[in-house]
Coordinates of C-alpha atoms in Angstrom, one line a residue:
X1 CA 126.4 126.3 108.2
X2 CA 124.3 128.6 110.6
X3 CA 126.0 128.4 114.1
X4 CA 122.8 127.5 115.6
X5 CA 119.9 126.0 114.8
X6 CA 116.4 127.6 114.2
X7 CA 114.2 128.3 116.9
X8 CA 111.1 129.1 114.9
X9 CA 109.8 128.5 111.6
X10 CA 107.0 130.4 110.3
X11 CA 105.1 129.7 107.1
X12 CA 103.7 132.2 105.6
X13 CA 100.7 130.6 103.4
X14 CA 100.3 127.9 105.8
X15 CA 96.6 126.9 104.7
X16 CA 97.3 126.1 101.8
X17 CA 97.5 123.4 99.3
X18 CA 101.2 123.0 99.7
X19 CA 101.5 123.4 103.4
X20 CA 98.9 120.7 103.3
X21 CA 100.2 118.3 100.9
X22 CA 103.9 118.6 101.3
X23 CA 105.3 121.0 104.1
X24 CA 103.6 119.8 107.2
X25 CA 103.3 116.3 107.0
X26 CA 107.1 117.0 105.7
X27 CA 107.5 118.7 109.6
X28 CA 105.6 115.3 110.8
X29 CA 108.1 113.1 109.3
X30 CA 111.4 115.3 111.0
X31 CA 109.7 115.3 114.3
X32 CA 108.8 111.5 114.9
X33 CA 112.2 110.6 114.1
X34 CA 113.3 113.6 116.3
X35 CA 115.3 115.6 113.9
X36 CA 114.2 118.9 114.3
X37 CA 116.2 121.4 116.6
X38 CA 114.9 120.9 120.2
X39 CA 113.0 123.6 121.1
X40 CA 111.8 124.9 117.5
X41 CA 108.3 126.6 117.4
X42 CA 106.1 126.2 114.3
X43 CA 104.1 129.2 113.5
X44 CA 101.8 129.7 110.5
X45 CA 100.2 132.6 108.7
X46 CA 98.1 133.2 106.6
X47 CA 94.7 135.3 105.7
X48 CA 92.5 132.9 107.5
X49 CA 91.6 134.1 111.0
X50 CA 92.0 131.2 113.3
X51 CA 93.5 130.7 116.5
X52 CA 96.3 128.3 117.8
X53 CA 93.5 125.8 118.5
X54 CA 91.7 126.3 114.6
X55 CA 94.9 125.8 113.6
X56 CA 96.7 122.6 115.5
X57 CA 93.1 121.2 114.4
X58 CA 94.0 121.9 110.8
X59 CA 97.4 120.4 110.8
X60 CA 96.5 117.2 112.5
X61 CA 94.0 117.0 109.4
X62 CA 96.3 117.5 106.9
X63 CA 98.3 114.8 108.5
X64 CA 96.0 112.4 108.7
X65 CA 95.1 112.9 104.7
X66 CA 98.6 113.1 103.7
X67 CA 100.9 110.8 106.1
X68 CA 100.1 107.5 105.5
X69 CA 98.1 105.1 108.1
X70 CA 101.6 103.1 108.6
X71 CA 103.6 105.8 109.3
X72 CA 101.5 107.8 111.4
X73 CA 101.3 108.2 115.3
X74 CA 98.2 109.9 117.0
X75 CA 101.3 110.4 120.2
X76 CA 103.5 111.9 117.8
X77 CA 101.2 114.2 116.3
X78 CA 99.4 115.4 119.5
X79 CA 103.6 116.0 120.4
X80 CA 104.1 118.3 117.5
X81 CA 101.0 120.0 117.5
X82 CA 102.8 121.4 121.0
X83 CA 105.2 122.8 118.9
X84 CA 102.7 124.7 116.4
X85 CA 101.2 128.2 116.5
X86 CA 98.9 130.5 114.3
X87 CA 98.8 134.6 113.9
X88 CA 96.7 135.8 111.0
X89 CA 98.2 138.7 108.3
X90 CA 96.7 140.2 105.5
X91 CA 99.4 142.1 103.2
X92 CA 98.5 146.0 103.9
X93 CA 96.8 145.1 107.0
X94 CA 99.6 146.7 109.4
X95 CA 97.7 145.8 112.5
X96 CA 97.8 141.8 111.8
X97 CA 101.6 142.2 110.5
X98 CA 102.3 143.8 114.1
X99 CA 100.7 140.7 115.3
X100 CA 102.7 138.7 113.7
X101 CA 105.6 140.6 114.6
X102 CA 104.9 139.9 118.2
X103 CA 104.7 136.1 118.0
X104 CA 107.9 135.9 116.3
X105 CA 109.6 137.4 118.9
X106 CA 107.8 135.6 121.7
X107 CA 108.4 132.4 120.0
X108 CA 111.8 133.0 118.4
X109 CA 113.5 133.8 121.4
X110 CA 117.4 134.1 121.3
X111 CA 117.8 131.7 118.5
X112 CA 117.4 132.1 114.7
X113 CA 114.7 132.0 112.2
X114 CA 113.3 130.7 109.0
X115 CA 110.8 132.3 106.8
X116 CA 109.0 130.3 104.5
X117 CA 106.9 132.1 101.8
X118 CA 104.8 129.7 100.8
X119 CA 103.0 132.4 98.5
X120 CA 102.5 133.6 95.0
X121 CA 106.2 134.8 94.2
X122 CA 104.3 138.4 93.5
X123 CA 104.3 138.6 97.8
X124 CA 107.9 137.9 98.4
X125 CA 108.4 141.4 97.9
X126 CA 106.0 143.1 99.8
X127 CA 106.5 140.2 103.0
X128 CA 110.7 140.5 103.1
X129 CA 109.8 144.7 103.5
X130 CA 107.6 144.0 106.1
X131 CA 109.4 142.0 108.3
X132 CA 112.6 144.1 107.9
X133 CA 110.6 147.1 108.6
X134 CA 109.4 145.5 111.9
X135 CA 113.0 144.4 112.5
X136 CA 112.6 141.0 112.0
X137 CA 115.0 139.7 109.2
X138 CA 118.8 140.8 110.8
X139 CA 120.8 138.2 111.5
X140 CA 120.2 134.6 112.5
X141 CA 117.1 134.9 110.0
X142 CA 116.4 133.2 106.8
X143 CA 113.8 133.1 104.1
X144 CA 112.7 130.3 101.8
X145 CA 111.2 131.2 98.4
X146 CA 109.4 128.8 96.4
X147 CA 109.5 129.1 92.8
X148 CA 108.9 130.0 90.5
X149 CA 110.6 132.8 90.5
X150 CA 109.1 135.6 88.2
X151 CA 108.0 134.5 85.0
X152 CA 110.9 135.7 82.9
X153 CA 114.2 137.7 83.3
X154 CA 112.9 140.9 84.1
X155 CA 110.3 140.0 86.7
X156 CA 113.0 137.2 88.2
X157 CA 115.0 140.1 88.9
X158 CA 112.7 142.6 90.4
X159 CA 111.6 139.7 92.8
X160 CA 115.4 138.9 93.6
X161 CA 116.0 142.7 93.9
X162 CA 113.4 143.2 96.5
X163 CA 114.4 140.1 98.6
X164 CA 118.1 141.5 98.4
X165 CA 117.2 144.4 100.2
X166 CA 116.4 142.9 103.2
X167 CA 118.0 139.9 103.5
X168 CA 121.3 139.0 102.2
X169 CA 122.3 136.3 99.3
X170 CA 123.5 133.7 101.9
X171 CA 120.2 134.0 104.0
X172 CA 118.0 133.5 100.9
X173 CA 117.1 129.9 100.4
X174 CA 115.3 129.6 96.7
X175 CA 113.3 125.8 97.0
X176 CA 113.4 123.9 93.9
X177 CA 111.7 120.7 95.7
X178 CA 113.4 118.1 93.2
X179 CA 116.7 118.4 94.5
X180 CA 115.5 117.4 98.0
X181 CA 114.2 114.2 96.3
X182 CA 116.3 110.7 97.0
X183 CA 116.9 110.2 93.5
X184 CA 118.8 113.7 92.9
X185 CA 120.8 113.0 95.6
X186 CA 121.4 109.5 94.6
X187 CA 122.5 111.1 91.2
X188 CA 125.2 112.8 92.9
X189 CA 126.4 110.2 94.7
X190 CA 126.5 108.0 91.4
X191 CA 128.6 110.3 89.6
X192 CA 131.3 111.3 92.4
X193 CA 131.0 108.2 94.2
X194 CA 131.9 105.5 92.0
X195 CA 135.1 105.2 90.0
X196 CA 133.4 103.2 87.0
X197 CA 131.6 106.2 85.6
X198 CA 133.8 109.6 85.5
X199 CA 136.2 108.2 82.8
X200 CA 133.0 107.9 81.1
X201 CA 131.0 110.8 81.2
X202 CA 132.0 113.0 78.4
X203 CA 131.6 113.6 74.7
X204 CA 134.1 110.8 73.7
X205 CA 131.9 107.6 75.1
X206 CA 128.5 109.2 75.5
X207 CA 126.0 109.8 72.5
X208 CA 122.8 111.4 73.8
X209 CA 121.3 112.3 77.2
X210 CA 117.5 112.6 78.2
X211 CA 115.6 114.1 80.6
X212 CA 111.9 113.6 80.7
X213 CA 109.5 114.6 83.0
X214 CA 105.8 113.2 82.3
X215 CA 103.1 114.0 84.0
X216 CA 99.4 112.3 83.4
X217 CA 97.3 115.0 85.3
X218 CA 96.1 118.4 83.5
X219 CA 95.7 121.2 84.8
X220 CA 93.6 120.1 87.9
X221 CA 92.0 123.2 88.7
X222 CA 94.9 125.0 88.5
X223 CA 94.1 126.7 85.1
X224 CA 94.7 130.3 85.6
X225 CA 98.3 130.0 87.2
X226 CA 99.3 127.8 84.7
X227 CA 98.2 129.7 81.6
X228 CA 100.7 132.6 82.3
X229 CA 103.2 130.1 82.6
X230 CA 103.2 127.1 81.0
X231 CA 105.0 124.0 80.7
X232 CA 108.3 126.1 79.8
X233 CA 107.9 128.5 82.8
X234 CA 106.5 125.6 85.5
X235 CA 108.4 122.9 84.7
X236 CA 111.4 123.4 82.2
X237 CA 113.0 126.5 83.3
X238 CA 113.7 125.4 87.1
X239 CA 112.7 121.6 87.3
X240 CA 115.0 120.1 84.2
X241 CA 117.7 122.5 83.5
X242 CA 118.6 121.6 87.5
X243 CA 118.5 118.3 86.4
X244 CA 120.6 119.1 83.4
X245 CA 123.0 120.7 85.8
X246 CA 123.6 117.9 87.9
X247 CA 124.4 115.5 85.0
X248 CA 126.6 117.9 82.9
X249 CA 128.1 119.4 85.7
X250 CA 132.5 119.1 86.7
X251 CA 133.1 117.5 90.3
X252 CA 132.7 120.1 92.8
X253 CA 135.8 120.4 94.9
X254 CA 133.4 119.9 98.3
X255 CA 130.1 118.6 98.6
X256 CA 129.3 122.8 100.2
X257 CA 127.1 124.8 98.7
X258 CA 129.6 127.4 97.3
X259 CA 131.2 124.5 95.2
X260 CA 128.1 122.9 94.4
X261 CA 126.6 125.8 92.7
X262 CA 129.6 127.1 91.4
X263 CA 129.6 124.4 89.0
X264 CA 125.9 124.6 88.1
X265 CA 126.1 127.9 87.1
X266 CA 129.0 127.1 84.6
X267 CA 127.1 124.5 82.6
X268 CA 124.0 127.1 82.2
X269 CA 126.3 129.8 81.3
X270 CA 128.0 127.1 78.8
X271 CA 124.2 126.5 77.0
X272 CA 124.0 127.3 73.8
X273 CA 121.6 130.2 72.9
X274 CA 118.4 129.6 70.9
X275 CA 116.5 132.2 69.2
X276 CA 114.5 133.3 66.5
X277 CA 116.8 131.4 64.0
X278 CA 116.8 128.6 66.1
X279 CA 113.4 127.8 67.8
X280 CA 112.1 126.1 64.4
X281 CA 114.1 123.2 64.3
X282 CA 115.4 122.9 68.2
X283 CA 112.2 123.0 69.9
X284 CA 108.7 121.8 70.0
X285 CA 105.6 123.2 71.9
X286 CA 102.6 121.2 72.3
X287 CA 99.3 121.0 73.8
X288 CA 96.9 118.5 74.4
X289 CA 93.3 117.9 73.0
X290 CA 90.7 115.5 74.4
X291 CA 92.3 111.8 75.1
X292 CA 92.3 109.2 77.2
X293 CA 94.5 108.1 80.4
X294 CA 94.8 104.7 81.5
X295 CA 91.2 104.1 79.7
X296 CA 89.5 107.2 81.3
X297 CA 88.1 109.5 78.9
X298 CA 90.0 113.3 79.8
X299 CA 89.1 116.4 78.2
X300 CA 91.3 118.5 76.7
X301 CA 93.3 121.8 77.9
X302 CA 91.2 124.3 76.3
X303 CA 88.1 122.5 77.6
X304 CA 89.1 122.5 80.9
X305 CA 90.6 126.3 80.7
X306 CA 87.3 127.3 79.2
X307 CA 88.6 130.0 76.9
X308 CA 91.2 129.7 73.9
X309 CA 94.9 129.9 74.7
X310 CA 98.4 129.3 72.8
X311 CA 100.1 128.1 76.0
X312 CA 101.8 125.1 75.8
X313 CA 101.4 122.3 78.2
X314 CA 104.0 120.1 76.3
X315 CA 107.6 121.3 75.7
X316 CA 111.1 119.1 74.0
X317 CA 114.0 121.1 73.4
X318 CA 117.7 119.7 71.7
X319 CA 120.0 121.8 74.0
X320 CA 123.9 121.9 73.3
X321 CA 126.3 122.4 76.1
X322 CA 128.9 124.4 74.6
X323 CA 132.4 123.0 76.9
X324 CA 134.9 120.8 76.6
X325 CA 133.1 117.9 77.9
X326 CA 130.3 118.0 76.2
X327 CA 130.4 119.1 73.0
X328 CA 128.6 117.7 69.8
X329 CA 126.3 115.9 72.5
X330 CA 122.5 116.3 72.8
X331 CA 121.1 117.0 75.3
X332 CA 116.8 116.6 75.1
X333 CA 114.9 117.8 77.8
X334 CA 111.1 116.8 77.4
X335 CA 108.1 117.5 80.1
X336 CA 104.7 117.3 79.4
X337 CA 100.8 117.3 81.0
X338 CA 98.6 114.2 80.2
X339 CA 101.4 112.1 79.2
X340 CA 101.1 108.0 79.2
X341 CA 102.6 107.4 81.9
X342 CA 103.8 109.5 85.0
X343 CA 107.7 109.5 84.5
X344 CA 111.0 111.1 85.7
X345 CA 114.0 110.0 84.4
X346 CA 117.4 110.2 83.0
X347 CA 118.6 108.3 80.0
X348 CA 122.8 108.5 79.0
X349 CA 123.3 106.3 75.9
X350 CA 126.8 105.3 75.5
X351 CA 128.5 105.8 72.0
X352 CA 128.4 102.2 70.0
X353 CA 131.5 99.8 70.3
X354 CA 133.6 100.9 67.7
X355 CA 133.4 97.6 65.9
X356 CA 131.3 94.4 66.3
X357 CA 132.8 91.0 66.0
X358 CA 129.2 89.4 66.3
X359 CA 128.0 91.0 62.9
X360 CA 125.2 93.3 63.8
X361 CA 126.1 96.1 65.9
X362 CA 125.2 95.4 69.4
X363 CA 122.8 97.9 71.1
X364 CA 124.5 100.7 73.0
X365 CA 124.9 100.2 76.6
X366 CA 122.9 103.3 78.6
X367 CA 122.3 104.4 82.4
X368 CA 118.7 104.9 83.5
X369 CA 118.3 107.1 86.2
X370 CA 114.7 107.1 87.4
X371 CA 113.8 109.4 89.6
X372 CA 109.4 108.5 89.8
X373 CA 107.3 107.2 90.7
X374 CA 110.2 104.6 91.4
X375 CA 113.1 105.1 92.3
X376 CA 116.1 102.6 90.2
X377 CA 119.3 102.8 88.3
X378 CA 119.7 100.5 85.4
X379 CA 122.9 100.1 83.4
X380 CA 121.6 98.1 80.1
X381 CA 124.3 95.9 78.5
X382 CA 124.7 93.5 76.4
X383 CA 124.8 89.6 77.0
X384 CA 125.4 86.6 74.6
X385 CA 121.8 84.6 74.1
X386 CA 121.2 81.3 75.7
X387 CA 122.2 78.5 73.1
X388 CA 124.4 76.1 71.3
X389 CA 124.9 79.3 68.5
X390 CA 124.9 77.1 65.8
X391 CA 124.4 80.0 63.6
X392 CA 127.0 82.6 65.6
X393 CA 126.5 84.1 68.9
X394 CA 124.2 86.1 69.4
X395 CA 123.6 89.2 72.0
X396 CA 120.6 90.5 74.2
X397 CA 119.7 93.3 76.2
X398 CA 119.7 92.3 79.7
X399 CA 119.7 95.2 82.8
X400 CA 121.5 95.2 86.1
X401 CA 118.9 97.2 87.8
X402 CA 118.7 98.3 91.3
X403 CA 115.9 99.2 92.9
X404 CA 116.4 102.0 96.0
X405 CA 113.2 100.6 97.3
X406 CA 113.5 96.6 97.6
X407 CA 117.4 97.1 98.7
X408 CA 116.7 99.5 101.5
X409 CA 113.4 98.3 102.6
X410 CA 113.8 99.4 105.9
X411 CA 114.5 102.9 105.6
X412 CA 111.7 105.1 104.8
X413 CA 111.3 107.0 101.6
X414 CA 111.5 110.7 102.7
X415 CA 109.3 113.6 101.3
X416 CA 111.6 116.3 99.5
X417 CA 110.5 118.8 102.0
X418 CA 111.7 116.7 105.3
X419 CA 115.6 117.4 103.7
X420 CA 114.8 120.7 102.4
X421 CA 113.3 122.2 105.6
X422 CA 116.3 120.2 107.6
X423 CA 118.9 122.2 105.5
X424 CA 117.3 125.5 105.6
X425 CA 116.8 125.1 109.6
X426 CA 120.5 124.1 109.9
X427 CA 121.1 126.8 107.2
X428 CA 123.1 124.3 105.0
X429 CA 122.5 126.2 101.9
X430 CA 123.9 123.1 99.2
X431 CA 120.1 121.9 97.9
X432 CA 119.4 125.3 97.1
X433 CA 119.5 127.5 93.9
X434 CA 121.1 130.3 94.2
X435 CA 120.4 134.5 92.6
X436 CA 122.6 133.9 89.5
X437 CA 121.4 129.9 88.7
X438 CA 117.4 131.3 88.4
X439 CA 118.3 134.3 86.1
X440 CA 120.9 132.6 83.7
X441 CA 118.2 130.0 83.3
X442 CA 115.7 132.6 82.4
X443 CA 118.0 134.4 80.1
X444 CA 118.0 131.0 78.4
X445 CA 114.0 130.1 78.2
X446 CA 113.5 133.9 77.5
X447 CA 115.1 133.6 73.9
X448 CA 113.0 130.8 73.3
X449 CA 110.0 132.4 74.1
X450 CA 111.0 135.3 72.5
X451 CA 111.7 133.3 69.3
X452 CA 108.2 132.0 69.7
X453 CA 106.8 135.0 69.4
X454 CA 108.8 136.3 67.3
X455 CA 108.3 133.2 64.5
X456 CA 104.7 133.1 65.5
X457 CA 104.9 129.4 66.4
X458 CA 101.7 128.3 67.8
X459 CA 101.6 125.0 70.1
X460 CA 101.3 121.8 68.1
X461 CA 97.6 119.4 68.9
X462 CA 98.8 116.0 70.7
X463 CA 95.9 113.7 72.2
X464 CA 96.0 113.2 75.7
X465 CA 97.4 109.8 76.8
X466 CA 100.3 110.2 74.2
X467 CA 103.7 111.4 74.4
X468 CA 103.5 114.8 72.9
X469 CA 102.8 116.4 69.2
X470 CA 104.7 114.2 66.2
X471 CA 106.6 116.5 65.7
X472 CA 108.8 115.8 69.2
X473 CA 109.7 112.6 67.3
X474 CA 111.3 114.5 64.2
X475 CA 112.8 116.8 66.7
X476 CA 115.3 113.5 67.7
X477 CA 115.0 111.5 65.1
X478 CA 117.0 113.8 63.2
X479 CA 120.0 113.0 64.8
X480 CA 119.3 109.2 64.3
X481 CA 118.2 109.3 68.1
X482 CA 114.4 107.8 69.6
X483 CA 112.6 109.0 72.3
X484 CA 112.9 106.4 75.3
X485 CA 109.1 105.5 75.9

C-alpha cells in the first residue's frame, strides 16, 4: 500500500465515452459516501478545449445520464464538481502538455498521484514519456492503463516496454474492470472462505467448468476498433482467462497483490498450448448474420461494418490446465456478440455419484456463479420427488440459490470503477493485472490466431439471437458435455 493517499487524479481521455459512462459517475459514487482521500483534486484532459467551467458542466451531465435518479444528489454533485478541473493536451502539442504539467503541480501538491489513460493503448507510450520528461511520474505517482493491451505478444510488449521506462512495475496499475465487479470478488470469497468447497475443487470431484460471457449488442458503432480485434482480442484474451484464473487458481497465502497474482500467473503458464495441429478441433470462431433479439429485427456484422471481414465476433475454446489439480478437466470459455441473452457466468459440474441406488443416475450436482446482469450463486442438487413412491423414489433438481441482491438489499451495488479507482488511489495493487499475466495470456491467444491463419479457418455464420455457430455444440458435445443455455 502507498503510504499516502492520492492528491490528484488526472484522466487523460476524460470526454470520452468511458469517462462518461463508467469513470465519473464511478468518482460520484466514492464521493457521496465520502470515500475518497480528503483533499483529492480531479483533473481531466483531453483534446477538447474547455475550461474548468465547460468541463464541471460536462461532468454534472454525465452524471445525471449515468447515476441513477435514486441515487443521485444535486448537493453532492455541486460538492464534487469543487473537486474537478480541466487543462487541454494534444499529443505533439508541447505547449498544452506544459499546461498540463502546470496544473499537476498546482493541484498535486505534496501528495501523490494517479494517471489514468483512459486512451487508445497506442498513447500510453507517447503520454508516460511526456510526463517523465516534464518530471512528473517519480515517486508517489501511478498510472492506470486500460486494456487492451496491444493486440498480440509483440505489440503488448512494446507498450509494456515504453511504460517501464518511466514508471516502475509496482506503479503501473493495468485495469481489467471485471475484477472490480461484486461478483469476482464474491468468487474469491466463495472459494477461500468457506470450508465446504476446497476439498472439492479439483480433478477428482469436478467434471467440466464454464465460462460464458454473452453479450446481445453488436458492434454499436464501434466497428472499426473492433475489427482489428475481435471477440478473441476484446473479450477472451483479458476478460475470461482472468476469470479462468480465479477459478483454477491455488489459495494465495495473503489476500496482497504479490500473492494474488503469483498464483494467476501459474495457472496461465500451466495452459496447455494450441496451435496449428490443434485449432481444428479445440476451437470455434463465429460470426453473426442478420437475426433477431428479443423480437427485434438486427442486421448482421458485415452489414453493420459495411465492408467484408473474417473477424470473429463469436469465440469457444476447450482449454486444458496442465497441473496437478486440474488435469483431464475441461475447461470451455465461450463469449459472443448478439447472443440470446446478456449472460456472465460460471458453471462447475460435479463428477456423477459413483453409483445410484435410485436406478437412473441422478443429475450431477453443479455451482453457478453468475456474475450479470444478476448477481447469484446456485448449488443444484438433487432432492427426492413429492409422493407416496409407489413406483421407487424418485429425484429432482431443486437449487439453493442466493441472490446478492434480495439478501443485501440495503447496500448499494457498486460500479467496478468505484473499487478500482479506490485501490489505485490507495495504491493497493491486488485487483490489478500485472506485466507478466497480459503477455503469458497473449503468448496463449497468439498460437490460436496463428493456427487460424495458418489452417485458413474462416469464422463460422451463426444468426443473431442464437448462441453461436453449430459447431460450438460439437465442440463440447464431444466430451459428452452441453452447453448451459
Amino acid at each position: 500500500m502507498s503510504p499516502t493517499p492520492a492528491s490528484l487524479l488526472t484522466i487523460f481521455g476524460a470526454t470520452g465515452d468511458l469517462a462518461q459512462r463508467m469513470l465519473l459517475p464511478s468518482l460520484y459514487g466514492l464521493h457521496r459516501d465520502r470515500l475518497l482521500p480528503d483533499g483529492l483534486r480531479i483533473l481531466g484532459t483531453a483534446r477538447s478545449e474547455l475550461d474548468d467551467a465547460g468541463f464541471r458542466e460536462s461532468v454534472a451531465e454525465a452524471i445525471g445520464r449515468f447515476v441513477p435518479d435514486a441515487d443521485r444528489d444535486d448537493a453532492v454533485v455541486r460538492d464534487l464538481l469543487e473537486r474537478v478541473a480541466y487543462a487541454p493536451a494534444t499529443l505533439g502539442d508541447e505547449a498544452s502538455f506544459a499546461r498540463l504539467g502546470e496544473r499537476v503541480r498546482e493541484l498535486r501538491g505534496s501528495g501523490d498521484a494517479v494517471y489514468h489513460l483512459s486512451t487508445a493503448p497506442k498513447f500510453y507510450g507517447e503520454i508516460c514519456r511526456t510526463l517523465g520528461a516534464m518530471d512528473l511520474a517519480g515517486a508517489g505517482t501511478r498510472v492506470m492503463l486500460e486494456k487492451p493491451i496491444g493486440h498480440d505478444l509483440a505489440s503488448a510488449n512494446a507498450i509494456n516496454d515504453s511504460v517501464a521506462a518511466v514508471f516502475n512495475e509496482a506503479r503501473i496499475f493495468r485495469v481489467d474492470h471485471y475484477l472490480g465487479k461484486e461478483g469476482v470478488q464474491n468468487l474469491l470469497a466463495l472459494r477461500f472462505g468457506n470450508a465446504m468447497f476446497e476439498p472439492l475443487w479439483n480433478a477428482r470431484h469436478i467434471q467440466q467448468v464454464q465460462i460464458t460471457v454473452a453479450e446481445t449488442v453488436g458492434v454499436e458503432g464501434r466497428g472499426d476498433y473492433y475489427d482489428d480485434y475481435g471477440a478473441m482480442r476484446d473479450m477472451l484474451q483479458n476478460h475470461l482467462l482472468q476469470l479462468l484464473c480465479l477459478v483454477a487458481m491455488e489459495p494465495p497465502s495473503h489476500f496482497d497483490p504479490s500473492a494474488v497474482r503469483n498464483e494467476k500467473i501459474k495457472v496461465l503458464r500451466s495452459l496447455r498450448p494450441i496451435g496449428r495441429a490443434e485449432v481444428a478441433s479445440e476451437t470455434v470462431a463465429g460470426q453473426y448474420t442478420a437475426g433477431a433479439i428479443d423480437g427485434r429485427a438486427v442486421p448482421g456484422y458485415l452489414d453493420e461494418l459495411g465492408r467484408p471481414s473474417r473477424t470473429e465476433t463469436f469465440v469457444a475454446i476447450r482449454a486444458q490446465v496442465d497441473n496437478w489439480r486440474w488435469a483431464g478437466v475441461p475447461f470451455y470459455l465461450r463469449t459472443g456478440k448478439r447472443m440470446p441473452r446478456r449472460s456472465t457466468e460460471i458453471y462447475v459440474q460435479l463428477r456423477q455419484v459413483p453409483h445410484s441406488i435410485f436406478g437412473a443416475a441422478p443429475q450431477p450436482n453443479a455451482l453457478v456463479i453468475r456474475l450479470q446482469p444478476d448477481e447469484r450463486i446456485e448449488l443444484q442438487l438433487m432432492s427426492k420427488t413429492p409422493g407416496l413412491d409407489r413406483g421407487g423414489l424418485q429425484l429432482s433438481p431443486v437449487a439453493l440459490d442466493l441472490d446478492m441482491h434480495e439478501e443485501f438489499a440495503s447496500v448499494r451495488r457498486r460500479l467496478a470503477y468505484e473499487r478500482l479507482y479506490l485501490d489505485a488511489l490507495e495504491g493497493n495493487g491486488t485487483l490489478f493485472v500485472r506485466r507478466d499475466e497480459t503477455e503469458a495470456a497473449w503468448q496463449w491467444v497468439d498460437a490460436i490466431e496463428e493456427g487460424w491463419r495458418a489452417a485458413g479457418l474462416a469464422p463460422k455464420a451463426y444468426p443473431a439471437g442464437t448462441w453461436g455457430p453449430s459447431a460450438a455444440v460439437s465442440l463440447i458435445d464431444r466430451n459428452g458435455h452441453a452447453w448451459r443455455e
